[in-house]
């Protein structure tokens, strides 16, 4: 017999959400992956770099998947639990994790890196990226695109017309050019997500804290009950994530 609402919510509300590992959702939620395979392509670039910076590395999980890291490998992160996790994961690989508030300036010299990477940065400071890249250096990143998972966001917050316009890849590419970078490639895809039970929704909103800022089970209890009934009656809640791949070069 399926577990009831209270059991699912209590479990999801108590489990740790540190780091950027979503394996707890296995069997409970699915997300289509972008066709370009960011992790694999990032690893290829890292293997050929001399000095690389991974911005907003989270718990270091994506970076740690690379088989070969460059002689100089630095990662930045702002959230203390993630800093600790990334340090444990990356220090044995010879990478240094730097606590950074995700605000300019980056704590590195001009032209310090030939490669800068980032997966799902919350903020993108193009001028700082351009500054720390050496001439000919590459920025390679996967960004969250506009209106990502907004089917879920708007279920709890209502229509968000202004927020839907943010993180437009065309606008981001223009900002990169203004900062002095050349766009090598820019691609975007929307990808199907399914949430199979209300526990998956609670876990996701606790972990991805900018989706519904200040989310708590208590605050949204009635809405969670409504969504639980919908999932039980109609099947998985469907949303669409938005992803953009950027490759930019400093002349």
Coordinates of C-alpha atoms in Angstrom, one line a residue:
X1 CA 0.0 0.0 0.0
X2 CA 1.2 3.5 -0.8
X3 CA 2.5 5.6 2.0
X4 CA 0.2 8.4 3.1
X5 CA 0.8 12.1 2.8
X6 CA 2.1 12.6 6.3
X7 CA 4.7 9.7 6.0
X8 CA 6.0 11.0 2.7
X9 CA 6.3 14.6 3.8
X10 CA 7.9 13.7 7.2
X11 CA 10.6 11.6 5.4
X12 CA 11.4 14.3 2.8
X13 CA 11.4 17.1 5.4
X14 CA 14.0 15.3 7.6
X15 CA 16.5 13.9 5.1
X16 CA 19.8 15.9 4.5
X17 CA 19.9 18.2 1.5
X18 CA 23.6 19.1 1.7
X19 CA 25.6 18.9 -1.5
X20 CA 24.4 18.6 -5.0
X21 CA 23.6 14.9 -5.2
X22 CA 20.0 14.1 -6.1
X23 CA 20.2 10.3 -5.8
X24 CA 17.6 10.4 -3.0
X25 CA 15.1 11.1 -5.8
X26 CA 15.9 7.9 -7.7
X27 CA 12.6 6.2 -8.4
X28 CA 10.6 9.2 -7.2
X29 CA 11.4 11.8 -9.7
X30 CA 13.0 12.0 -13.2
X31 CA 14.6 14.7 -15.3
X32 CA 15.5 14.4 -18.9
X33 CA 19.2 15.3 -19.5
X34 CA 20.5 17.8 -22.1
X35 CA 21.7 16.3 -25.3
X36 CA 25.2 17.8 -25.1
X37 CA 26.4 15.9 -22.0
X38 CA 28.0 18.8 -20.0
X39 CA 29.8 16.6 -17.4
X40 CA 31.6 14.6 -20.1
X41 CA 32.6 17.7 -22.1
X42 CA 33.7 19.6 -19.0
X43 CA 36.0 16.6 -18.2
X44 CA 37.5 16.7 -21.7
X45 CA 38.4 20.4 -21.3
X46 CA 39.8 19.9 -17.8
X47 CA 42.1 17.2 -19.0
X48 CA 43.7 19.7 -21.4
X49 CA 43.9 22.7 -19.1
X50 CA 46.9 24.1 -17.2
X51 CA 45.0 26.1 -14.6
X52 CA 41.2 25.9 -14.1
X53 CA 38.5 27.4 -12.0
X54 CA 35.1 25.9 -11.2
X55 CA 32.8 28.6 -10.0
X56 CA 30.0 27.7 -7.6
X57 CA 31.0 24.1 -7.5
X58 CA 28.3 23.0 -5.0
X59 CA 29.5 19.9 -3.2
X60 CA 32.1 19.3 -5.8
X61 CA 30.3 16.3 -7.2
X62 CA 30.4 17.2 -10.9
X63 CA 34.0 18.4 -10.8
X64 CA 35.1 15.2 -9.0
X65 CA 33.7 13.1 -11.8
X66 CA 36.6 14.3 -14.1
X67 CA 39.2 11.6 -14.4
X68 CA 42.0 14.1 -14.9
X69 CA 42.3 17.5 -13.3
X70 CA 44.8 20.2 -14.4
X71 CA 48.0 20.9 -12.4
X72 CA 46.2 24.0 -10.9
X73 CA 42.6 23.3 -10.0
X74 CA 40.5 25.7 -7.9
X75 CA 36.8 25.7 -7.0
X76 CA 34.7 28.3 -5.3
X77 CA 31.6 27.9 -3.2
X78 CA 29.5 30.1 -0.9
X79 CA 27.3 27.7 1.1
X80 CA 29.1 26.3 4.2
X81 CA 27.7 22.8 4.1
X82 CA 28.7 22.6 0.4
X83 CA 32.2 24.0 1.2
X84 CA 32.8 21.3 3.7
X85 CA 31.6 18.5 1.3
X86 CA 33.5 19.9 -1.6
X87 CA 36.7 20.1 0.5
X88 CA 36.4 16.5 1.6
X89 CA 35.8 15.4 -2.0
X90 CA 38.3 17.5 -3.9
X91 CA 41.3 18.0 -1.6
X92 CA 42.4 14.3 -2.1
X93 CA 42.4 15.2 -5.9
X94 CA 44.8 18.1 -5.3
X95 CA 42.0 20.7 -5.9
X96 CA 41.7 23.8 -3.6
X97 CA 38.2 24.9 -2.5
X98 CA 37.9 28.6 -1.8
X99 CA 35.0 30.1 0.3
X100 CA 33.6 32.9 -1.9
X101 CA 30.4 34.9 -1.5
X102 CA 29.5 34.7 -5.2
X103 CA 29.9 38.5 -5.5
X104 CA 32.6 40.4 -7.4
X105 CA 35.5 40.4 -7.3
X106 CA 36.6 36.8 -7.6
X107 CA 39.6 36.3 -5.3
X108 CA 42.1 35.7 -8.1
X109 CA 44.6 37.6 -10.2
X110 CA 43.9 38.8 -13.7
X111 CA 44.6 36.1 -16.3
X112 CA 45.0 33.4 -13.7
X113 CA 43.2 30.6 -15.6
X114 CA 43.0 29.2 -19.1
X115 CA 39.7 27.5 -18.3
X116 CA 36.7 28.6 -16.2
X117 CA 33.7 26.3 -15.8
X118 CA 30.4 26.3 -13.9
X119 CA 27.4 24.1 -13.7
X120 CA 24.2 25.9 -12.8
X121 CA 25.7 29.1 -11.4
X122 CA 23.1 31.1 -9.4
X123 CA 24.8 34.4 -10.6
X124 CA 27.1 35.0 -13.6
X125 CA 29.5 37.9 -13.3
X126 CA 30.8 38.1 -16.8
X127 CA 33.3 40.9 -16.3
X128 CA 35.0 38.9 -13.5
X129 CA 35.0 35.7 -15.6
X130 CA 36.7 37.7 -18.4
X131 CA 39.2 39.3 -16.0
X132 CA 40.5 36.0 -14.5
X133 CA 40.7 34.3 -17.9
X134 CA 44.0 34.6 -19.8
X135 CA 43.9 35.6 -23.5
X136 CA 42.6 32.7 -25.4
X137 CA 41.0 31.2 -22.3
X138 CA 37.6 29.5 -22.4
X139 CA 34.5 29.8 -20.2
X140 CA 32.5 26.6 -20.5
X141 CA 29.3 26.3 -18.5
X142 CA 25.8 24.9 -18.3
X143 CA 23.3 27.6 -17.0
X144 CA 19.8 27.3 -15.8
X145 CA 17.6 28.9 -18.5
X146 CA 14.5 31.0 -18.2
X147 CA 11.3 29.8 -16.5
X148 CA 13.0 26.6 -15.4
X149 CA 10.5 24.3 -13.5
X150 CA 8.1 27.2 -13.4
X151 CA 5.1 24.8 -13.5
X152 CA 6.1 23.8 -10.0
X153 CA 7.1 27.3 -8.9
X154 CA 3.9 28.9 -10.0
X155 CA 1.8 26.1 -8.4
X156 CA 3.0 27.4 -5.1
X157 CA 3.6 31.1 -5.8
X158 CA 1.1 31.9 -8.5
X159 CA 2.0 33.6 -11.9
X160 CA 5.5 35.0 -12.1
X161 CA 5.5 37.0 -15.4
X162 CA 8.5 39.1 -14.5
X163 CA 10.6 36.2 -13.2
X164 CA 9.8 34.2 -16.4
X165 CA 11.9 36.7 -18.4
X166 CA 15.1 36.3 -16.4
X167 CA 18.1 34.2 -17.4
X168 CA 17.3 34.6 -21.1
X169 CA 20.3 33.0 -23.0
X170 CA 20.2 35.7 -25.7
X171 CA 20.6 38.4 -23.0
X172 CA 23.3 36.4 -21.3
X173 CA 25.2 36.1 -24.5
X174 CA 25.0 39.8 -25.0
X175 CA 26.3 40.4 -21.5
X176 CA 29.2 38.1 -22.2
X177 CA 30.1 40.1 -25.4
X178 CA 29.9 43.4 -23.5
X179 CA 32.4 41.9 -21.0
X180 CA 34.8 41.3 -23.9
X181 CA 34.2 37.6 -24.6
X182 CA 33.5 35.9 -27.9
X183 CA 30.6 33.4 -28.0
X184 CA 31.8 30.1 -29.4
X185 CA 28.5 28.3 -28.9
X186 CA 25.3 28.9 -27.1
X187 CA 22.5 26.2 -27.1
X188 CA 19.3 25.8 -25.1
X189 CA 16.9 23.0 -24.4
X190 CA 13.7 22.4 -22.3
X191 CA 13.6 19.1 -20.6
X192 CA 10.8 17.1 -19.1
X193 CA 10.7 16.4 -15.4
X194 CA 8.3 14.2 -13.4
X195 CA 7.6 14.2 -9.7
X196 CA 6.0 10.8 -8.7
X197 CA 5.1 11.6 -5.1
X198 CA 4.8 14.6 -2.8
X199 CA 7.9 13.6 -0.9
X200 CA 9.9 14.2 -4.1
X201 CA 8.4 17.7 -4.4
X202 CA 9.3 18.6 -0.8
X203 CA 12.8 17.3 -1.1
X204 CA 13.4 19.2 -4.4
X205 CA 12.1 22.5 -2.9
X206 CA 14.2 22.1 0.2
X207 CA 17.3 21.5 -1.9
X208 CA 16.8 24.0 -4.7
X209 CA 16.1 26.8 -2.3
X210 CA 15.7 29.6 -4.9
X211 CA 12.7 27.9 -6.6
X212 CA 10.2 28.8 -3.8
X213 CA 12.2 31.1 -1.5
X214 CA 11.7 30.4 2.2
X215 CA 9.9 27.2 1.4
X216 CA 8.7 25.3 4.5
X217 CA 6.2 22.4 4.8
X218 CA 4.3 24.3 7.4
X219 CA 3.8 27.4 5.2
X220 CA 2.6 25.5 2.2
X221 CA 0.9 22.5 3.9
X222 CA -2.5 23.1 2.3
X223 CA -1.0 23.5 -1.2
X224 CA 1.1 20.3 -0.6
X225 CA -2.0 18.4 0.3
X226 CA -3.7 19.6 -2.9
X227 CA -0.8 18.5 -5.0
X228 CA -0.6 15.1 -3.3
X229 CA -4.2 14.5 -4.2
X230 CA -3.5 15.5 -7.8
X231 CA -0.6 13.2 -8.1
X232 CA -2.5 10.2 -6.6
X233 CA -5.4 10.9 -8.9
X234 CA -3.7 11.8 -12.2
X235 CA -0.1 10.5 -12.0
X236 CA 3.2 12.4 -11.9
X237 CA 3.4 16.2 -11.7
X238 CA 5.1 17.3 -14.9
X239 CA 7.4 20.3 -15.2
X240 CA 10.1 21.4 -17.6
X241 CA 13.6 22.4 -16.7
X242 CA 15.5 24.9 -18.9
X243 CA 19.2 24.5 -19.7
X244 CA 21.7 26.6 -21.7
X245 CA 25.2 25.6 -22.8
X246 CA 27.7 28.4 -23.1
X247 CA 31.2 28.3 -24.5
X248 CA 32.9 31.7 -24.7
X249 CA 36.5 32.7 -25.5
X250 CA 38.6 35.6 -24.3
X251 CA 40.3 37.1 -27.4

